[in-house]
Amino acid sequence: MRKFLLSTAAVGLIAVPAVAEVSDGKVKIGILNDQSGVYADFGGKYSFEAAKMAVEDFGGTVLDAPIEVISADHQNKPDVASNIARQWYDTEQVDSIMELTTSSVALAVQALSVEAKKITLTTGAATTELTGPQCSPYGFHWAYDTHALAVGTGGALVEEGGDSWYFLTADYAFGYSLEEQTSAFVTEKGGTVLGAVRHPLATTDYSSFLLQAQASGAKVIGLANAGMDTQNAIKQASEFGITQGGQKLAALLFTLAEVHGLGAEAAQGLNLTESFYWNRNEASAEFGNRFKERTGVMPNMIHAATYSGVLQYLKAIEAAGTDETEAVAAKMHEMPVDDFFANGASVGANGRLFSDVYLMEVKAPDQITEEWDYYNVLATIPGDQAYLAPADSGCPLVQ
């Protein structure tokens, strides 16, 4: 009898699967971004709603544990963002921080999260440093980066004849990186860069900067900025008659939210690059319409990518059978990403999502047949062409 019981116990130990593990009895995701400044429409409260949509669509629980999403405004200040992240990790049991608009913020929080051994998933910042020299074993970069924007807008416009450029550049890490990488593609394609001028973040008067760009005689004025900065620059360029004089504006980081805020009349003819457009196919339209019904606006690539990133994170927890960071990060690298945002995409060893990006042109007002239908998709750029290969990224984690 004793031998039988021991034998039965052994069989039981082998047959019973490992118990799923979720720390603190819940999975908690923090959406940290700009909710009151120049990037408030770019991501802001709409990214928070996208994250909540993903949780609801996933079912509200993972491994039988509830999923909670919280948010905070980092005011585009790395020190504020770092303080919030520390509080979230130390006292509020946050497991992952996402969105992270503004490159300086994203770099600061990603670095802090390495020490805390927590996952970050950036959708709102652009710098390639996140998956390059400052990459993290727990850091992931969805949506876009400065390299993809430079390939999409910079390379394409030179091929169409826009072979001389002058830059209006936001005076911080994101702007420098975008100007540098776009300049490299312009010259690689045979174009020339005639100069650049730097402007402070959230400035309101672009007159002196635009006059310098106009005087350069460049065929293309590259706006290496984002959000309200780009909107204001475009509005004032129209007032100065710059585009009417034959120069073309290239918005190197501009999304559907900003086009809508600016209006088709002012934005028509503008070239830009996004990794998502709601009216591109049936799946993207289905998400877009659900998002608009919930928020009153159509999603841009930041909102769509935040949904995609949250969903993939939850799938990785489910696949790993735990929310332990090492195990989840391994699954994030291993699993394909296949949703309306990224179809059949993969994550590189440096944490970069390799999904397609699209070169867009803003339609003239008389071409728009329904609300929010602002874009003509001019070209699709495959992910492996849009983004730096992990081996070329400078990420020290890549063998």
PDB file of N, CA and C in Angstrom, residues 8-79:
ATOM      1  N   THR A   8       1.525   6.717  -6.755  1.00  0.00           N
ATOM      2  CA  THR A   8       0.410   7.583  -7.159  1.00  0.00           C
ATOM      3  C   THR A   8       0.761   9.055  -6.972  1.00  0.00           C
ATOM      4  N   ALA A   9       1.413   9.352  -5.858  1.00  0.00           N
ATOM      5  CA  ALA A   9       1.822  10.732  -5.595  1.00  0.00           C
ATOM      6  C   ALA A   9       2.788  11.218  -6.647  1.00  0.00           C
ATOM      7  N   ALA A  10       3.711  10.380  -7.050  1.00  0.00           N
ATOM      8  CA  ALA A  10       4.702  10.756  -8.063  1.00  0.00           C
ATOM      9  C   ALA A  10       4.032  11.045  -9.389  1.00  0.00           C
ATOM     10  N   VAL A  11       3.078  10.173  -9.756  1.00  0.00           N
ATOM     11  CA  VAL A  11       2.352  10.389 -11.012  1.00  0.00           C
ATOM     12  C   VAL A  11       1.595  11.706 -10.945  1.00  0.00           C
ATOM     13  N   GLY A  12       0.977  11.979  -9.780  1.00  0.00           N
ATOM     14  CA  GLY A  12       0.245  13.231  -9.601  1.00  0.00           C
ATOM     15  C   GLY A  12       1.131  14.439  -9.752  1.00  0.00           C
ATOM     16  N   LEU A  13       2.336  14.374  -9.217  1.00  0.00           N
ATOM     17  CA  LEU A  13       3.263  15.495  -9.336  1.00  0.00           C
ATOM     18  C   LEU A  13       3.641  15.760 -10.772  1.00  0.00           C
ATOM     19  N   ILE A  14       3.752  14.718 -11.528  1.00  0.00           N
ATOM     20  CA  ILE A  14       4.123  14.879 -12.938  1.00  0.00           C
ATOM     21  C   ILE A  14       2.944  15.409 -13.753  1.00  0.00           C
ATOM     22  N   ALA A  15       1.745  14.949 -13.438  1.00  0.00           N
ATOM     23  CA  ALA A  15       0.585  15.263 -14.273  1.00  0.00           C
ATOM     24  C   ALA A  15       0.023  16.657 -14.029  1.00  0.00           C
ATOM     25  N   VAL A  16       0.143  17.187 -12.806  1.00  0.00           N
ATOM     26  CA  VAL A  16      -0.471  18.474 -12.491  1.00  0.00           C
ATOM     27  C   VAL A  16       0.352  19.611 -13.081  1.00  0.00           C
ATOM     28  N   PRO A  17      -0.226  20.484 -13.888  1.00  0.00           N
ATOM     29  CA  PRO A  17       0.533  21.590 -14.484  1.00  0.00           C
ATOM     30  C   PRO A  17       0.953  22.616 -13.441  1.00  0.00           C
ATOM     31  N   ALA A  18       1.987  23.417 -13.786  1.00  0.00           N
ATOM     32  CA  ALA A  18       2.449  24.464 -12.880  1.00  0.00           C
ATOM     33  C   ALA A  18       1.347  25.497 -12.668  1.00  0.00           C
ATOM     34  N   VAL A  19       1.253  25.981 -11.436  1.00  0.00           N
ATOM     35  CA  VAL A  19       0.237  26.982 -11.102  1.00  0.00           C
ATOM     36  C   VAL A  19       0.666  28.337 -11.658  1.00  0.00           C
ATOM     37  N   ALA A  20      -0.254  29.018 -12.342  1.00  0.00           N
ATOM     38  CA  ALA A  20       0.056  30.340 -12.888  1.00  0.00           C
ATOM     39  C   ALA A  20       0.345  31.314 -11.749  1.00  0.00           C
ATOM     40  N   GLU A  21       1.296  32.208 -11.992  1.00  0.00           N
ATOM     41  CA  GLU A  21       1.722  33.144 -10.957  1.00  0.00           C
ATOM     42  C   GLU A  21       1.517  34.583 -11.419  1.00  0.00           C
ATOM     43  N   VAL A  22       0.796  35.358 -10.635  1.00  0.00           N
ATOM     44  CA  VAL A  22       0.616  36.787 -10.887  1.00  0.00           C
ATOM     45  C   VAL A  22       0.940  37.531  -9.598  1.00  0.00           C
ATOM     46  N   SER A  23       1.930  38.389  -9.664  1.00  0.00           N
ATOM     47  CA  SER A  23       2.362  39.119  -8.472  1.00  0.00           C
ATOM     48  C   SER A  23       1.270  40.072  -7.987  1.00  0.00           C
ATOM     49  N   ASP A  24       1.146  40.188  -6.685  1.00  0.00           N
ATOM     50  CA  ASP A  24       0.193  41.115  -6.051  1.00  0.00           C
ATOM     51  C   ASP A  24      -1.262  40.824  -6.400  1.00  0.00           C
ATOM     52  N   GLY A  25      -1.504  39.677  -7.026  1.00  0.00           N
ATOM     53  CA  GLY A  25      -2.876  39.286  -7.327  1.00  0.00           C
ATOM     54  C   GLY A  25      -3.522  40.043  -8.466  1.00  0.00           C
ATOM     55  N   LYS A  26      -2.751  40.873  -9.186  1.00  0.00           N
ATOM     56  CA  LYS A  26      -3.304  41.618 -10.319  1.00  0.00           C
ATOM     57  C   LYS A  26      -2.170  42.002 -11.277  1.00  0.00           C
ATOM     58  N   VAL A  27      -2.549  42.375 -12.487  1.00  0.00           N
ATOM     59  CA  VAL A  27      -1.610  42.937 -13.464  1.00  0.00           C
ATOM     60  C   VAL A  27      -1.965  44.406 -13.615  1.00  0.00           C
ATOM     61  N   LYS A  28      -0.979  45.279 -13.400  1.00  0.00           N
ATOM     62  CA  LYS A  28      -1.239  46.720 -13.396  1.00  0.00           C
ATOM     63  C   LYS A  28      -0.354  47.407 -14.421  1.00  0.00           C
ATOM     64  N   ILE A  29      -0.974  48.143 -15.326  1.00  0.00           N
ATOM     65  CA  ILE A  29      -0.283  48.828 -16.419  1.00  0.00           C
ATOM     66  C   ILE A  29      -0.429  50.333 -16.233  1.00  0.00           C
ATOM     67  N   GLY A  30       0.678  51.057 -16.353  1.00  0.00           N
ATOM     68  CA  GLY A  30       0.644  52.512 -16.251  1.00  0.00           C
ATOM     69  C   GLY A  30       0.865  53.168 -17.604  1.00  0.00           C
ATOM     70  N   ILE A  31      -0.030  54.059 -17.986  1.00  0.00           N
ATOM     71  CA  ILE A  31       0.115  54.858 -19.212  1.00  0.00           C
ATOM     72  C   ILE A  31       0.650  56.218 -18.799  1.00  0.00           C
ATOM     73  N   LEU A  32       1.896  56.486 -19.155  1.00  0.00           N
ATOM     74  CA  LEU A  32       2.576  57.711 -18.725  1.00  0.00           C
ATOM     75  C   LEU A  32       2.872  58.556 -19.955  1.00  0.00           C
ATOM     76  N   ASN A  33       2.248  59.746 -20.039  1.00  0.00           N
ATOM     77  CA  ASN A  33       2.417  60.564 -21.244  1.00  0.00           C
ATOM     78  C   ASN A  33       2.068  62.031 -20.965  1.00  0.00           C
ATOM     79  N   ASP A  34       2.092  62.810 -22.025  1.00  0.00           N
ATOM     80  CA  ASP A  34       1.724  64.229 -21.944  1.00  0.00           C
ATOM     81  C   ASP A  34       0.207  64.332 -22.089  1.00  0.00           C
ATOM     82  N   GLN A  35      -0.446  64.853 -21.076  1.00  0.00           N
ATOM     83  CA  GLN A  35      -1.896  64.982 -21.115  1.00  0.00           C
ATOM     84  C   GLN A  35      -2.367  66.431 -21.064  1.00  0.00           C
ATOM     85  N   SER A  36      -1.412  67.375 -21.036  1.00  0.00           N
ATOM     86  CA  SER A  36      -1.812  68.782 -20.920  1.00  0.00           C
ATOM     87  C   SER A  36      -0.980  69.729 -21.775  1.00  0.00           C
ATOM     88  N   GLY A  37       0.026  69.216 -22.486  1.00  0.00           N
ATOM     89  CA  GLY A  37       0.931  70.064 -23.245  1.00  0.00           C
ATOM     90  C   GLY A  37       0.787  69.904 -24.748  1.00  0.00           C
ATOM     91  N   VAL A  38       1.887  70.091 -25.470  1.00  0.00           N
ATOM     92  CA  VAL A  38       1.847  70.114 -26.933  1.00  0.00           C
ATOM     93  C   VAL A  38       1.511  68.757 -27.541  1.00  0.00           C
ATOM     94  N   TYR A  39       1.672  67.668 -26.777  1.00  0.00           N
ATOM     95  CA  TYR A  39       1.408  66.321 -27.297  1.00  0.00           C
ATOM     96  C   TYR A  39       0.143  65.692 -26.708  1.00  0.00           C
ATOM     97  N   ALA A  40      -0.732  66.521 -26.152  1.00  0.00           N
ATOM     98  CA  ALA A  40      -1.918  65.996 -25.470  1.00  0.00           C
ATOM     99  C   ALA A  40      -2.863  65.263 -26.430  1.00  0.00           C
ATOM    100  N   ASP A  41      -2.998  65.736 -27.673  1.00  0.00           N
ATOM    101  CA  ASP A  41      -3.843  65.047 -28.656  1.00  0.00           C
ATOM    102  C   ASP A  41      -3.075  63.937 -29.365  1.00  0.00           C
ATOM    103  N   PHE A  42      -1.788  64.126 -29.492  1.00  0.00           N
ATOM    104  CA  PHE A  42      -0.892  63.150 -30.109  1.00  0.00           C
ATOM    105  C   PHE A  42      -1.025  61.783 -29.430  1.00  0.00           C
ATOM    106  N   GLY A  43      -1.111  61.780 -28.107  1.00  0.00           N
ATOM    107  CA  GLY A  43      -1.298  60.555 -27.333  1.00  0.00           C
ATOM    108  C   GLY A  43      -2.318  60.806 -26.243  1.00  0.00           C
ATOM    109  N   GLY A  44      -1.835  61.344 -25.112  1.00  0.00           N
ATOM    110  CA  GLY A  44      -2.692  61.835 -24.045  1.00  0.00           C
ATOM    111  C   GLY A  44      -3.769  60.881 -23.573  1.00  0.00           C
ATOM    112  N   LYS A  45      -4.929  61.446 -23.286  1.00  0.00           N
ATOM    113  CA  LYS A  45      -6.037  60.656 -22.744  1.00  0.00           C
ATOM    114  C   LYS A  45      -6.520  59.604 -23.739  1.00  0.00           C
ATOM    115  N   TYR A  46      -6.262  59.822 -25.026  1.00  0.00           N
ATOM    116  CA  TYR A  46      -6.719  58.864 -26.028  1.00  0.00           C
ATOM    117  C   TYR A  46      -5.893  57.574 -25.982  1.00  0.00           C
ATOM    118  N   SER A  47      -4.614  57.682 -25.656  1.00  0.00           N
ATOM    119  CA  SER A  47      -3.810  56.469 -25.472  1.00  0.00           C
ATOM    120  C   SER A  47      -4.302  55.686 -24.260  1.00  0.00           C
ATOM    121  N   PHE A  48      -4.691  56.396 -23.217  1.00  0.00           N
ATOM    122  CA  PHE A  48      -5.257  55.752 -22.030  1.00  0.00           C
ATOM    123  C   PHE A  48      -6.516  54.973 -22.394  1.00  0.00           C
ATOM    124  N   GLU A  49      -7.372  55.576 -23.204  1.00  0.00           N
ATOM    125  CA  GLU A  49      -8.587  54.884 -23.643  1.00  0.00           C
ATOM    126  C   GLU A  49      -8.253  53.670 -24.511  1.00  0.00           C
ATOM    127  N   ALA A  50      -7.239  53.800 -25.367  1.00  0.00           N
ATOM    128  CA  ALA A  50      -6.822  52.673 -26.210  1.00  0.00           C
ATOM    129  C   ALA A  50      -6.351  51.506 -25.354  1.00  0.00           C
ATOM    130  N   ALA A  51      -5.587  51.816 -24.299  1.00  0.00           N
ATOM    131  CA  ALA A  51      -5.115  50.768 -23.388  1.00  0.00           C
ATOM    132  C   ALA A  51      -6.284  50.074 -22.701  1.00  0.00           C
ATOM    133  N   LYS A  52      -7.257  50.848 -22.252  1.00  0.00           N
ATOM    134  CA  LYS A  52      -8.429  50.255 -21.594  1.00  0.00           C
ATOM    135  C   LYS A  52      -9.237  49.405 -22.568  1.00  0.00           C
ATOM    136  N   MET A  53      -9.323  49.843 -23.822  1.00  0.00           N
ATOM    137  CA  MET A  53     -10.021  49.040 -24.842  1.00  0.00           C
ATOM    138  C   MET A  53      -9.356  47.679 -25.007  1.00  0.00           C
ATOM    139  N   ALA A  54      -8.015  47.679 -25.042  1.00  0.00           N
ATOM    140  CA  ALA A  54      -7.276  46.425 -25.209  1.00  0.00           C
ATOM    141  C   ALA A  54      -7.548  45.478 -24.046  1.00  0.00           C
ATOM    142  N   VAL A  55      -7.567  46.018 -22.840  1.00  0.00           N
ATOM    143  CA  VAL A  55      -7.844  45.201 -21.659  1.00  0.00           C
ATOM    144  C   VAL A  55      -9.251  44.617 -21.729  1.00  0.00           C
ATOM    145  N   GLU A  56     -10.208  45.443 -22.094  1.00  0.00           N
ATOM    146  CA  GLU A  56     -11.589  44.975 -22.204  1.00  0.00           C
ATOM    147  C   GLU A  56     -11.722  43.900 -23.281  1.00  0.00           C
ATOM    148  N   ASP A  57     -11.085  44.115 -24.436  1.00  0.00           N
ATOM    149  CA  ASP A  57     -11.158  43.138 -25.517  1.00  0.00           C
ATOM    150  C   ASP A  57     -10.472  41.828 -25.139  1.00  0.00           C
ATOM    151  N   PHE A  58      -9.447  41.909 -24.279  1.00  0.00           N
ATOM    152  CA  PHE A  58      -8.751  40.705 -23.821  1.00  0.00           C
ATOM    153  C   PHE A  58      -9.608  39.922 -22.831  1.00  0.00           C
ATOM    154  N   GLY A  59     -10.563  40.589 -22.214  1.00  0.00           N
ATOM    155  CA  GLY A  59     -11.456  39.913 -21.281  1.00  0.00           C
ATOM    156  C   GLY A  59     -11.400  40.435 -19.865  1.00  0.00           C
ATOM    157  N   GLY A  60     -10.504  41.390 -19.602  1.00  0.00           N
ATOM    158  CA  GLY A  60     -10.455  42.016 -18.279  1.00  0.00           C
ATOM    159  C   GLY A  60      -9.625  41.291 -17.250  1.00  0.00           C
ATOM    160  N   THR A  61      -9.257  40.043 -17.533  1.00  0.00           N
ATOM    161  CA  THR A  61      -8.395  39.284 -16.627  1.00  0.00           C
ATOM    162  C   THR A  61      -7.347  38.540 -17.429  1.00  0.00           C
ATOM    163  N   VAL A  62      -6.240  38.176 -16.757  1.00  0.00           N
ATOM    164  CA  VAL A  62      -5.221  37.324 -17.357  1.00  0.00           C
ATOM    165  C   VAL A  62      -4.736  36.372 -16.279  1.00  0.00           C
ATOM    166  N   LEU A  63      -4.679  35.093 -16.606  1.00  0.00           N
ATOM    167  CA  LEU A  63      -4.332  34.054 -15.626  1.00  0.00           C
ATOM    168  C   LEU A  63      -5.225  34.167 -14.380  1.00  0.00           C
ATOM    169  N   ASP A  64      -6.498  34.482 -14.628  1.00  0.00           N
ATOM    170  CA  ASP A  64      -7.524  34.622 -13.588  1.00  0.00           C
ATOM    171  C   ASP A  64      -7.287  35.808 -12.653  1.00  0.00           C
ATOM    172  N   ALA A  65      -6.379  36.700 -13.023  1.00  0.00           N
ATOM    173  CA  ALA A  65      -6.125  37.887 -12.208  1.00  0.00           C
ATOM    174  C   ALA A  65      -6.679  39.119 -12.917  1.00  0.00           C
ATOM    175  N   PRO A  66      -7.229  40.077 -12.166  1.00  0.00           N
ATOM    176  CA  PRO A  66      -7.757  41.293 -12.800  1.00  0.00           C
ATOM    177  C   PRO A  66      -6.638  42.147 -13.382  1.00  0.00           C
ATOM    178  N   ILE A  67      -6.987  42.918 -14.418  1.00  0.00           N
ATOM    179  CA  ILE A  67      -6.045  43.824 -15.081  1.00  0.00           C
ATOM    180  C   ILE A  67      -6.499  45.247 -14.798  1.00  0.00           C
ATOM    181  N   GLU A  68      -5.572  46.081 -14.364  1.00  0.00           N
ATOM    182  CA  GLU A  68      -5.882  47.473 -14.045  1.00  0.00           C
ATOM    183  C   GLU A  68      -4.999  48.393 -14.885  1.00  0.00           C
ATOM    184  N   VAL A  69      -5.562  49.485 -15.384  1.00  0.00           N
ATOM    185  CA  VAL A  69      -4.803  50.486 -16.140  1.00  0.00           C
ATOM    186  C   VAL A  69      -4.933  51.832 -15.443  1.00  0.00           C
ATOM    187  N   ILE A  70      -3.794  52.476 -15.175  1.00  0.00           N
ATOM    188  CA  ILE A  70      -3.801  53.811 -14.589  1.00  0.00           C
ATOM    189  C   ILE A  70      -3.021  54.749 -15.507  1.00  0.00           C
ATOM    190  N   SER A  71      -3.143  56.049 -15.283  1.00  0.00           N
ATOM    191  CA  SER A  71      -2.418  56.990 -16.131  1.00  0.00           C
ATOM    192  C   SER A  71      -1.943  58.183 -15.322  1.00  0.00           C
ATOM    193  N   ALA A  72      -0.965  58.910 -15.890  1.00  0.00           N
ATOM    194  CA  ALA A  72      -0.458  60.140 -15.271  1.00  0.00           C
ATOM    195  C   ALA A  72       0.157  61.018 -16.348  1.00  0.00           C
ATOM    196  N   ASP A  73       0.242  62.306 -16.036  1.00  0.00           N
ATOM    197  CA  ASP A  73       0.789  63.321 -16.938  1.00  0.00           C
ATOM    198  C   ASP A  73       2.233  63.626 -16.522  1.00  0.00           C
ATOM    199  N   HIS A  74       3.198  63.364 -17.422  1.00  0.00           N
ATOM    200  CA  HIS A  74       4.601  63.639 -17.069  1.00  0.00           C
ATOM    201  C   HIS A  74       5.044  65.048 -17.460  1.00  0.00           C
ATOM    202  N   GLN A  75       4.156  65.808 -18.111  1.00  0.00           N
ATOM    203  CA  GLN A  75       4.412  67.213 -18.454  1.00  0.00           C
ATOM    204  C   GLN A  75       5.656  67.399 -19.337  1.00  0.00           C
ATOM    205  N   ASN A  76       6.055  66.356 -20.032  1.00  0.00           N
ATOM    206  CA  ASN A  76       7.245  66.382 -20.903  1.00  0.00           C
ATOM    207  C   ASN A  76       8.537  66.660 -20.126  1.00  0.00           C
ATOM    208  N   LYS A  77       8.563  66.283 -18.858  1.00  0.00           N
ATOM    209  CA  LYS A  77       9.728  66.510 -18.002  1.00  0.00           C
ATOM    210  C   LYS A  77      10.273  65.176 -17.513  1.00  0.00           C
ATOM    211  N   PRO A  78      11.516  64.830 -17.864  1.00  0.00           N
ATOM    212  CA  PRO A  78      12.086  63.550 -17.447  1.00  0.00           C
ATOM    213  C   PRO A  78      12.111  63.346 -15.940  1.00  0.00           C
ATOM    214  N   ASP A  79      12.368  64.411 -15.177  1.00  0.00           N
ATOM    215  CA  ASP A  79      12.418  64.258 -13.721  1.00  0.00           C
ATOM    216  C   ASP A  79      11.031  63.959 -13.148  1.00  0.00           C
TER     217      ASP A  79
END
